[in-house]
PDB file of C-alpha atoms in Angstrom:
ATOM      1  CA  UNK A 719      -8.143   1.186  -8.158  1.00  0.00           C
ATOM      2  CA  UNK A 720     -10.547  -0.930  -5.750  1.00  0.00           C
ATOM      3  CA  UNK A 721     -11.459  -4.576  -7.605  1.00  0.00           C
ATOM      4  CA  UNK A 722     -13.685  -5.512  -4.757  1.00  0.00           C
ATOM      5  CA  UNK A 723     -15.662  -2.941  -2.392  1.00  0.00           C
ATOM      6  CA  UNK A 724     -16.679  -5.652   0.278  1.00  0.00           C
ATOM      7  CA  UNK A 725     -12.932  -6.430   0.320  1.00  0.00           C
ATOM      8  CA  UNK A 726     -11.695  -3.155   0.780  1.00  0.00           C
ATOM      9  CA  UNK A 727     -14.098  -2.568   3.863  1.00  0.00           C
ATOM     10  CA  UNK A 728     -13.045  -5.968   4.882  1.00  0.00           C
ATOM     11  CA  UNK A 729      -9.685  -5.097   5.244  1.00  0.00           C
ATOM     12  CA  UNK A 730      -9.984  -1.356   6.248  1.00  0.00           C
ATOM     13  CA  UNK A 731     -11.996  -2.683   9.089  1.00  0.00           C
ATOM     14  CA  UNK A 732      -8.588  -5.214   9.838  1.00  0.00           C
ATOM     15  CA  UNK A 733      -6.027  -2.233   9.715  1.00  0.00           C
ATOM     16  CA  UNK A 734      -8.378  -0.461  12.087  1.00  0.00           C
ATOM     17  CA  UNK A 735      -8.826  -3.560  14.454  1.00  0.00           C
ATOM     18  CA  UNK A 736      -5.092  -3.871  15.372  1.00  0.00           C
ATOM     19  CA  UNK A 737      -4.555  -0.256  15.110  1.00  0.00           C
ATOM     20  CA  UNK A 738      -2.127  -0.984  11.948  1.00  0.00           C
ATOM     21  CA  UNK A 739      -3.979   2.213  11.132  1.00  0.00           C
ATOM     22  CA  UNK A 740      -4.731   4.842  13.749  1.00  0.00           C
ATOM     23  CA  UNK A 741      -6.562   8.228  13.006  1.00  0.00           C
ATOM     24  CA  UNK A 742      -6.337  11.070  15.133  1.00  0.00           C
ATOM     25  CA  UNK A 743      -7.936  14.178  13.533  1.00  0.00           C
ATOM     26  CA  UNK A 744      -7.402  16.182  16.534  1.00  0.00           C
ATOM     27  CA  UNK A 745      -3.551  15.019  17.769  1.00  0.00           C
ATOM     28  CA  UNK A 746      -2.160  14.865  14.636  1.00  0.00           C
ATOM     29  CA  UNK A 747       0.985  12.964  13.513  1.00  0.00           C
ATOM     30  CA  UNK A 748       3.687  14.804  11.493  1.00  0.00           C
ATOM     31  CA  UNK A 749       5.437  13.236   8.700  1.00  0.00           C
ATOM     32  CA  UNK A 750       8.808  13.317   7.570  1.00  0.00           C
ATOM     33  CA  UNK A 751       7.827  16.120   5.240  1.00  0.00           C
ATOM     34  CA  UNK A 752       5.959  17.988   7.570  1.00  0.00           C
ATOM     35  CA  UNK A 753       2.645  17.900   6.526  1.00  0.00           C
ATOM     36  CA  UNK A 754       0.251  17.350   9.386  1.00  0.00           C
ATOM     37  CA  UNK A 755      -1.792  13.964   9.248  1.00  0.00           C
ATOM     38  CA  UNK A 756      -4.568  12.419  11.154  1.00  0.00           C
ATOM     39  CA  UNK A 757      -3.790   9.142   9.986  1.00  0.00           C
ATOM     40  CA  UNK A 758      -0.718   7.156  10.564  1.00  0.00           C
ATOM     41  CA  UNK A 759      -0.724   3.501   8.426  1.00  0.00           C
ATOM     42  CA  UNK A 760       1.937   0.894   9.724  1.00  0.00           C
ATOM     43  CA  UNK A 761       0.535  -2.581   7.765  1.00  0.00           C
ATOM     44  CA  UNK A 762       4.188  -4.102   9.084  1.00  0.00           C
ATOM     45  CA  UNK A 763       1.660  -4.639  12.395  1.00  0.00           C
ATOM     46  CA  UNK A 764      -0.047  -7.390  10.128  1.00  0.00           C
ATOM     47  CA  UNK A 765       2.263  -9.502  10.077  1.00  0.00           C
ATOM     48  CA  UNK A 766       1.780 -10.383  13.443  1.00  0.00           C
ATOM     49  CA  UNK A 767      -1.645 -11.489  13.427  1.00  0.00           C
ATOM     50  CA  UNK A 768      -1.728 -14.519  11.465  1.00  0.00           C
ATOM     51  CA  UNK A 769      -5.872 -14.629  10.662  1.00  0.00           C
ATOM     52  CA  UNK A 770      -5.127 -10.878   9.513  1.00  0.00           C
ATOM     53  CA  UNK A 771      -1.880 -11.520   7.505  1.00  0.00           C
ATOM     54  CA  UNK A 772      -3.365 -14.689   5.981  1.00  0.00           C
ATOM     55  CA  UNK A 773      -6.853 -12.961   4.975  1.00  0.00           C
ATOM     56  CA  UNK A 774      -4.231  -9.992   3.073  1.00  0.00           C
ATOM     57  CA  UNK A 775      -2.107 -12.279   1.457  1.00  0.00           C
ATOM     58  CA  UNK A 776      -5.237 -14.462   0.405  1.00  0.00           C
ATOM     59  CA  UNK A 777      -6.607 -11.393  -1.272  1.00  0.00           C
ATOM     60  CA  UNK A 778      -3.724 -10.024  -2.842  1.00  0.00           C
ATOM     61  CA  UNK A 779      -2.992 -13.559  -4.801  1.00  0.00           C
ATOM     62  CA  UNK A 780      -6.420 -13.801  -5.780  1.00  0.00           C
ATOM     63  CA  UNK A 781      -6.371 -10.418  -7.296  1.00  0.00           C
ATOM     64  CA  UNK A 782      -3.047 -11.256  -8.237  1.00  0.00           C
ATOM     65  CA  UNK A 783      -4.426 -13.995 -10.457  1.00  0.00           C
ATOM     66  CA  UNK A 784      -7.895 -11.892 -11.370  1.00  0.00           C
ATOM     67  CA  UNK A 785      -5.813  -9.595 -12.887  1.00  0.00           C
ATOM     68  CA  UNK A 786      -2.706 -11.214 -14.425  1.00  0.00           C
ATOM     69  CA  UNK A 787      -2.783 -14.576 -14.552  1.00  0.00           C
ATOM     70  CA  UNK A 788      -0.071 -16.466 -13.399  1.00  0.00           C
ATOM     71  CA  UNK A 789       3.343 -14.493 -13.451  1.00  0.00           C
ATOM     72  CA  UNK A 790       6.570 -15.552 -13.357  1.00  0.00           C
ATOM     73  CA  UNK A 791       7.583 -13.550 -10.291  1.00  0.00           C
ATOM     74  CA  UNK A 792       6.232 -11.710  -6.975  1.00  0.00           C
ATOM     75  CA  UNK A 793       9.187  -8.726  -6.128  1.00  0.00           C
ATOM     76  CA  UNK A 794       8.337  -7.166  -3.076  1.00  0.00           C
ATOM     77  CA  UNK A 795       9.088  -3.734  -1.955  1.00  0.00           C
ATOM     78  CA  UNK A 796      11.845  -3.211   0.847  1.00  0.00           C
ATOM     79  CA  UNK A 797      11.395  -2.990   3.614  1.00  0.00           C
ATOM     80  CA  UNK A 798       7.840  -2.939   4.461  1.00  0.00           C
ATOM     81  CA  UNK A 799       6.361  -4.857   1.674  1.00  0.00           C
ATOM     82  CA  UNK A 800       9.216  -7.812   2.081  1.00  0.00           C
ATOM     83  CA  UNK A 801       7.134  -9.805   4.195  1.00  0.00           C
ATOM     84  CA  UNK A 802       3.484  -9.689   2.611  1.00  0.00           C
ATOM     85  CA  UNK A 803       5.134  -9.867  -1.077  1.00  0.00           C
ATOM     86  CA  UNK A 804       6.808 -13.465   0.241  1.00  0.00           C
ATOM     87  CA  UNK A 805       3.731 -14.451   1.291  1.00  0.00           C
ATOM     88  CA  UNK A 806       1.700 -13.792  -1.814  1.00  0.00           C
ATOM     89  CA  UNK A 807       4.576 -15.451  -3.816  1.00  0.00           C
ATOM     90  CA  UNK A 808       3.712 -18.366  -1.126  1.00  0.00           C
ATOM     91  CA  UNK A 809       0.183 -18.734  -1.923  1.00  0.00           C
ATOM     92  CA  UNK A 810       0.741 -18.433  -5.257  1.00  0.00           C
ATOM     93  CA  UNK A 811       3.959 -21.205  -5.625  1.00  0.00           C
ATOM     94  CA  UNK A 812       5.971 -18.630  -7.476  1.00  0.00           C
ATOM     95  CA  UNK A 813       9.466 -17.328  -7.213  1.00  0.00           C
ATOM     96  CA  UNK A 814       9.976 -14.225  -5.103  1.00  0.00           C
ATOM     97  CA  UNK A 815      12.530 -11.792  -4.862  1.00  0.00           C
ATOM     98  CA  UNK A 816      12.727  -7.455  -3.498  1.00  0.00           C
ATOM     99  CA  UNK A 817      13.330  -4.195  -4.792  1.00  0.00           C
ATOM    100  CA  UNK A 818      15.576  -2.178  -2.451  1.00  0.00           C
ATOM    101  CA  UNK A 819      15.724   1.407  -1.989  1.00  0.00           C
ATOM    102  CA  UNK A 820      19.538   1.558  -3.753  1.00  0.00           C
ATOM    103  CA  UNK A 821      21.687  -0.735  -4.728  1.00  0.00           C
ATOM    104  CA  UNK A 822      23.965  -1.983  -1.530  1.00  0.00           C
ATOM    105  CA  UNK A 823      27.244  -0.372  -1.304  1.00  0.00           C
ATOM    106  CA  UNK A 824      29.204  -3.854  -0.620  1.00  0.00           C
ATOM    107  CA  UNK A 825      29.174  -7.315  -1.092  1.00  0.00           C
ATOM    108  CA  UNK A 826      27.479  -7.554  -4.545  1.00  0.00           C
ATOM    109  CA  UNK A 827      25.802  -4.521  -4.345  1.00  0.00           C
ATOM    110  CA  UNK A 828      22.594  -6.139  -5.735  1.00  0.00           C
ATOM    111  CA  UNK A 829      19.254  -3.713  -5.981  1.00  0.00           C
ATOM    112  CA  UNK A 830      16.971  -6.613  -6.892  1.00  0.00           C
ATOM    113  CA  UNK A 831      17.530  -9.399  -3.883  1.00  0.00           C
ATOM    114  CA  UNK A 832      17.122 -12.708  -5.675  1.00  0.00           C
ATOM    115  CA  UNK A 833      17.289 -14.655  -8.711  1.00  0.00           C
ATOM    116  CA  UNK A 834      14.943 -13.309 -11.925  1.00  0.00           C
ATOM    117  CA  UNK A 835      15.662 -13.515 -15.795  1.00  0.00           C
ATOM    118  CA  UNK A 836      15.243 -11.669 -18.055  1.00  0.00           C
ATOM    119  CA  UNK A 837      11.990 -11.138 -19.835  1.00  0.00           C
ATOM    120  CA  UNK A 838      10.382 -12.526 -16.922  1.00  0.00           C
ATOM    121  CA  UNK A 839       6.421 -11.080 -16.026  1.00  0.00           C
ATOM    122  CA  UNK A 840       6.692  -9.969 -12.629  1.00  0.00           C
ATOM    123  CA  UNK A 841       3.914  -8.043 -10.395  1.00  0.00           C
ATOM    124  CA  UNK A 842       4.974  -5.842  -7.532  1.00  0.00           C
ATOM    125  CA  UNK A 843       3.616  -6.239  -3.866  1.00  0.00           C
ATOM    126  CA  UNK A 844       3.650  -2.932  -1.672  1.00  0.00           C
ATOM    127  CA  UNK A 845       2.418  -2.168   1.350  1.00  0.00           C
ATOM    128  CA  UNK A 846       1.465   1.663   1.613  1.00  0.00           C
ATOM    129  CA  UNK A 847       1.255   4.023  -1.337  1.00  0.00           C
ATOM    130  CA  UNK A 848       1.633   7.810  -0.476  1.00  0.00           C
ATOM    131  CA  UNK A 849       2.878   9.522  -3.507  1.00  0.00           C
ATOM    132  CA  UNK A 850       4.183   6.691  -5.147  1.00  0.00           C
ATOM    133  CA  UNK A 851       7.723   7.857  -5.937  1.00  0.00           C
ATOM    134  CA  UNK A 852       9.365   4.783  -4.075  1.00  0.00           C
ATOM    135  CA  UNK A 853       6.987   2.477  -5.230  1.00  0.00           C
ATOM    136  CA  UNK A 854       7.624   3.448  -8.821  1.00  0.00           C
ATOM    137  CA  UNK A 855      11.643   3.431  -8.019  1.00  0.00           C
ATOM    138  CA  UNK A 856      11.029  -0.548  -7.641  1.00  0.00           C
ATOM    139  CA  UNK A 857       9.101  -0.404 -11.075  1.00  0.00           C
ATOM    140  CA  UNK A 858      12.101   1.398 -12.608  1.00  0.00           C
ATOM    141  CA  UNK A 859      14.558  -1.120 -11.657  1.00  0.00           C
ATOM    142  CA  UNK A 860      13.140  -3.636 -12.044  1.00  0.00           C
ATOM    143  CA  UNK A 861      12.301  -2.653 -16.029  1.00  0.00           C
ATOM    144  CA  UNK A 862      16.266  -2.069 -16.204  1.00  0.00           C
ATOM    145  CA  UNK A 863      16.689  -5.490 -15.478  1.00  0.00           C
ATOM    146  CA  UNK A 864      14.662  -6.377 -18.262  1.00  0.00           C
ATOM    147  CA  UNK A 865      11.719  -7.590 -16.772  1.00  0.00           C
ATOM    148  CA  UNK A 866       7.913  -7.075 -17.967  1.00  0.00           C
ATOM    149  CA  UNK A 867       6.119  -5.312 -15.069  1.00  0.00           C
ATOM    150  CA  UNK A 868       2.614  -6.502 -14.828  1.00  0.00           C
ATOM    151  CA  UNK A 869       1.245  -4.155 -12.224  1.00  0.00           C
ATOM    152  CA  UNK A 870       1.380  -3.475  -8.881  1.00  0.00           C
ATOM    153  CA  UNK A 871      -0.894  -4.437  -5.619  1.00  0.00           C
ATOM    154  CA  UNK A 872      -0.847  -2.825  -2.395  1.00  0.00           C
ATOM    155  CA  UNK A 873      -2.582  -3.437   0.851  1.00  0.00           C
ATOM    156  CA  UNK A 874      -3.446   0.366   1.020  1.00  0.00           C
ATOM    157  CA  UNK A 875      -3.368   3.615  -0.346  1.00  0.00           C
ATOM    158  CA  UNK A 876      -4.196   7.250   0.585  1.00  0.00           C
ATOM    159  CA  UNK A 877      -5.626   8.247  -2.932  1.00  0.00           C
ATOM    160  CA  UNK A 878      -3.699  11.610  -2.992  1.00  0.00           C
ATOM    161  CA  UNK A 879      -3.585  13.045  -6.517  1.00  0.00           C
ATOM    162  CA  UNK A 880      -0.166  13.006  -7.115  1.00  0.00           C
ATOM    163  CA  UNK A 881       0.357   9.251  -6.470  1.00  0.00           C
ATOM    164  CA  UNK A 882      -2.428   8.759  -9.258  1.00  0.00           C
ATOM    165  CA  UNK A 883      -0.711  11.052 -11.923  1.00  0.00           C
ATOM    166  CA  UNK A 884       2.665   9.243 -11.355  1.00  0.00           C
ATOM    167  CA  UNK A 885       1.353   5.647 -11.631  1.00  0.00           C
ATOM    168  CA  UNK A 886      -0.005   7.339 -14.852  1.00  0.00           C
ATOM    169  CA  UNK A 887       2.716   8.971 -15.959  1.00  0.00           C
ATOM    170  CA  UNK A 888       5.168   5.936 -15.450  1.00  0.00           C
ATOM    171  CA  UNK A 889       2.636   3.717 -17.126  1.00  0.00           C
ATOM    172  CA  UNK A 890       2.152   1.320 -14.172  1.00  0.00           C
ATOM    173  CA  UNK A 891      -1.286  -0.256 -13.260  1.00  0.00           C
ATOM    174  CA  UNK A 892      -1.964   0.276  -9.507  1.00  0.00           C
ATOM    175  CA  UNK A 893      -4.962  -1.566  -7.407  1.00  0.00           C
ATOM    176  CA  UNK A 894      -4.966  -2.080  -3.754  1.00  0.00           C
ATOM    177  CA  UNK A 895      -6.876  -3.684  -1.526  1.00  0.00           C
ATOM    178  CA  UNK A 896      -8.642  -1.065   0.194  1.00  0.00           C
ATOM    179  CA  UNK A 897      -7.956   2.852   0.050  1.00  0.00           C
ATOM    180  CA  UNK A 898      -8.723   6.041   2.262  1.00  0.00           C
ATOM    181  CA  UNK A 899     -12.743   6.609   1.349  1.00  0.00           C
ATOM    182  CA  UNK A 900     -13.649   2.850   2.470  1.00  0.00           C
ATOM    183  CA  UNK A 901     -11.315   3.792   5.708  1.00  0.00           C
ATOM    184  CA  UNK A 902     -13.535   6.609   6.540  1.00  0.00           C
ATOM    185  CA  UNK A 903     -16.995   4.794   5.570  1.00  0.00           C
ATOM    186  CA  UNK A 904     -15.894   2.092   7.921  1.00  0.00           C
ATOM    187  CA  UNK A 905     -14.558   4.076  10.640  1.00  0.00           C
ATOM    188  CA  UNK A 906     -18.014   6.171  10.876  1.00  0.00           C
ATOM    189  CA  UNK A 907     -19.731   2.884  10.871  1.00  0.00           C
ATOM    190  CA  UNK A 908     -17.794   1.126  13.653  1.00  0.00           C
ATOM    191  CA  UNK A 909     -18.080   4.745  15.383  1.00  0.00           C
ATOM    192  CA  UNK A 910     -14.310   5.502  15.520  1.00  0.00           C
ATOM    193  CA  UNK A 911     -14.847   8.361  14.490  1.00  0.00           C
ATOM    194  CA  UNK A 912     -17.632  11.122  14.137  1.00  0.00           C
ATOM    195  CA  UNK A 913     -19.917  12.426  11.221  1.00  0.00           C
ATOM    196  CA  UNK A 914     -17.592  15.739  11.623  1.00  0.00           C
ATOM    197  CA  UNK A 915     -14.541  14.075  12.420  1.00  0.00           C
ATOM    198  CA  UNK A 916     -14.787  12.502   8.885  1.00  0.00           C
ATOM    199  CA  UNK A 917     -15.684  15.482   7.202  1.00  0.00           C
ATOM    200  CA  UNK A 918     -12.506  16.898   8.608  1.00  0.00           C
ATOM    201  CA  UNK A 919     -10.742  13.809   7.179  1.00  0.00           C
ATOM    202  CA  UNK A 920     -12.029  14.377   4.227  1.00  0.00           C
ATOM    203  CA  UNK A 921     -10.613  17.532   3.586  1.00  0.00           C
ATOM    204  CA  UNK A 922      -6.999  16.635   4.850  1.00  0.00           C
ATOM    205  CA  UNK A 923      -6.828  14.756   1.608  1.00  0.00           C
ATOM    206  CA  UNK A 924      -7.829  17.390  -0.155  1.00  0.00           C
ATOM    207  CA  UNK A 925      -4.489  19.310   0.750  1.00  0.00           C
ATOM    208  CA  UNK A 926      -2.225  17.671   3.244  1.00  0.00           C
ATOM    209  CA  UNK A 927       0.515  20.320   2.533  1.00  0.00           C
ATOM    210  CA  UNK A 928      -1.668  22.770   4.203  1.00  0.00           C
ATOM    211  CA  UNK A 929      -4.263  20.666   6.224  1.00  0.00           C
ATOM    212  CA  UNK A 930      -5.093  21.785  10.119  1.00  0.00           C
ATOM    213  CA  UNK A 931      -6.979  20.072  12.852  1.00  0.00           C
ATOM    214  CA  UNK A 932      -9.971  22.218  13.153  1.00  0.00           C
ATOM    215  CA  UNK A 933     -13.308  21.160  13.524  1.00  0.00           C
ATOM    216  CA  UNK A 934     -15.684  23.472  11.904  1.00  0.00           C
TER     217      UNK A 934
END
């Protein structure tokens, strides 16, 4: 869900500035899983732009606090949303600590890096939602550890259907800063792309499983 529509055009114009997101409707990038995509979204890139990564983390406190209050907590998700997720916690003088992917297989083979309590309200940073599934892994344990899970922010998210009916499903609120419609109503406005090329965005979103790079 979008809180502020001159923020999420704000920051979709950002992402496209630095080319932390790139489109390419015609030269598509394949993912991991195949699928065919014209978009490719690495916000990592924002950390090294300090007016960019200070106008994100900025706008994820405030929403932060909009939304929630004052938690006890920021837990960011590894790896990518480590760095933005300290930052918030920054702006916001709070206690921060991250989710990772499994629990490490040495040492003290902690899941959750740093200290929380139980009971605790925390709110989750990420960076990039797809279909959710890792995201909600971070929501998962960090409810076995007994903490209260606010919600989650992210910088970004596609808006594919399945992501929404698993936030749902898992009870989790999800907002981001900006999502993949304001992407394309920027892009045609700063003429990255064309009229047609963002009509064959569109439909990519539609069904990435199946999605191909013609121009009709």
């Amino acid at each position: 869900m979008i809180l502020n529509k001159e923020t999420a055009q704000k920051t979709a114009e950002l992402l496209l500035q630095i080319n932390a997101i790139k489109l390419q409707p015609q030269n598509p990038f394949t993912w991991a899983s195949g699928w065919k995509s014209p978009i490719y979204c690495d916000n990592r890139i924002t950390l090294s732009y300090p007016v960019i990564r200070n106008y994100l983390k900025e706008n994820l406190a405030k929403q932060v606090e909009i939304l929630y209050g004052k938690p006890d907590v920021i837990a960011g998700v590894a790896t990518g949303a480590i760095g933005i997720g300290a930052l918030v916690a920054d702006v916001l003088g709070l206690p921060f600590c991250y989710v990772r992917p499994e629990a490490k297989k040495h040492g003290r083979q902690n899941k959750i890096e740093g200290f929380i309590q139980p009971n605790q309200n925390v709110v989750i940073i990420e960076d990039l939602i797809s279909t959710g599934n890792s995201s909600l892994l971070a929501a998962k344990a960090l409810e076995e550890a007994n903490l209260n899970v606010k919600g989650m922010l992210a910088i970004f998210t596609y808006g594919f259907d399945v992501s929404e009916e698993n936030f749902k499903k898992n009870n989790v609120e999800l907002h981001t800063l900006s999502d993949y419609d304001h992407l394309l109503q920027q892009a045609e406005k700063s003429n990255y792309i064309s009229s047609k090329e963002k009509t064959l965005l569109s439909t990519w979103r539609m069904d990435p499983a199946n999605w191909t790079p013609q121009l009709k």
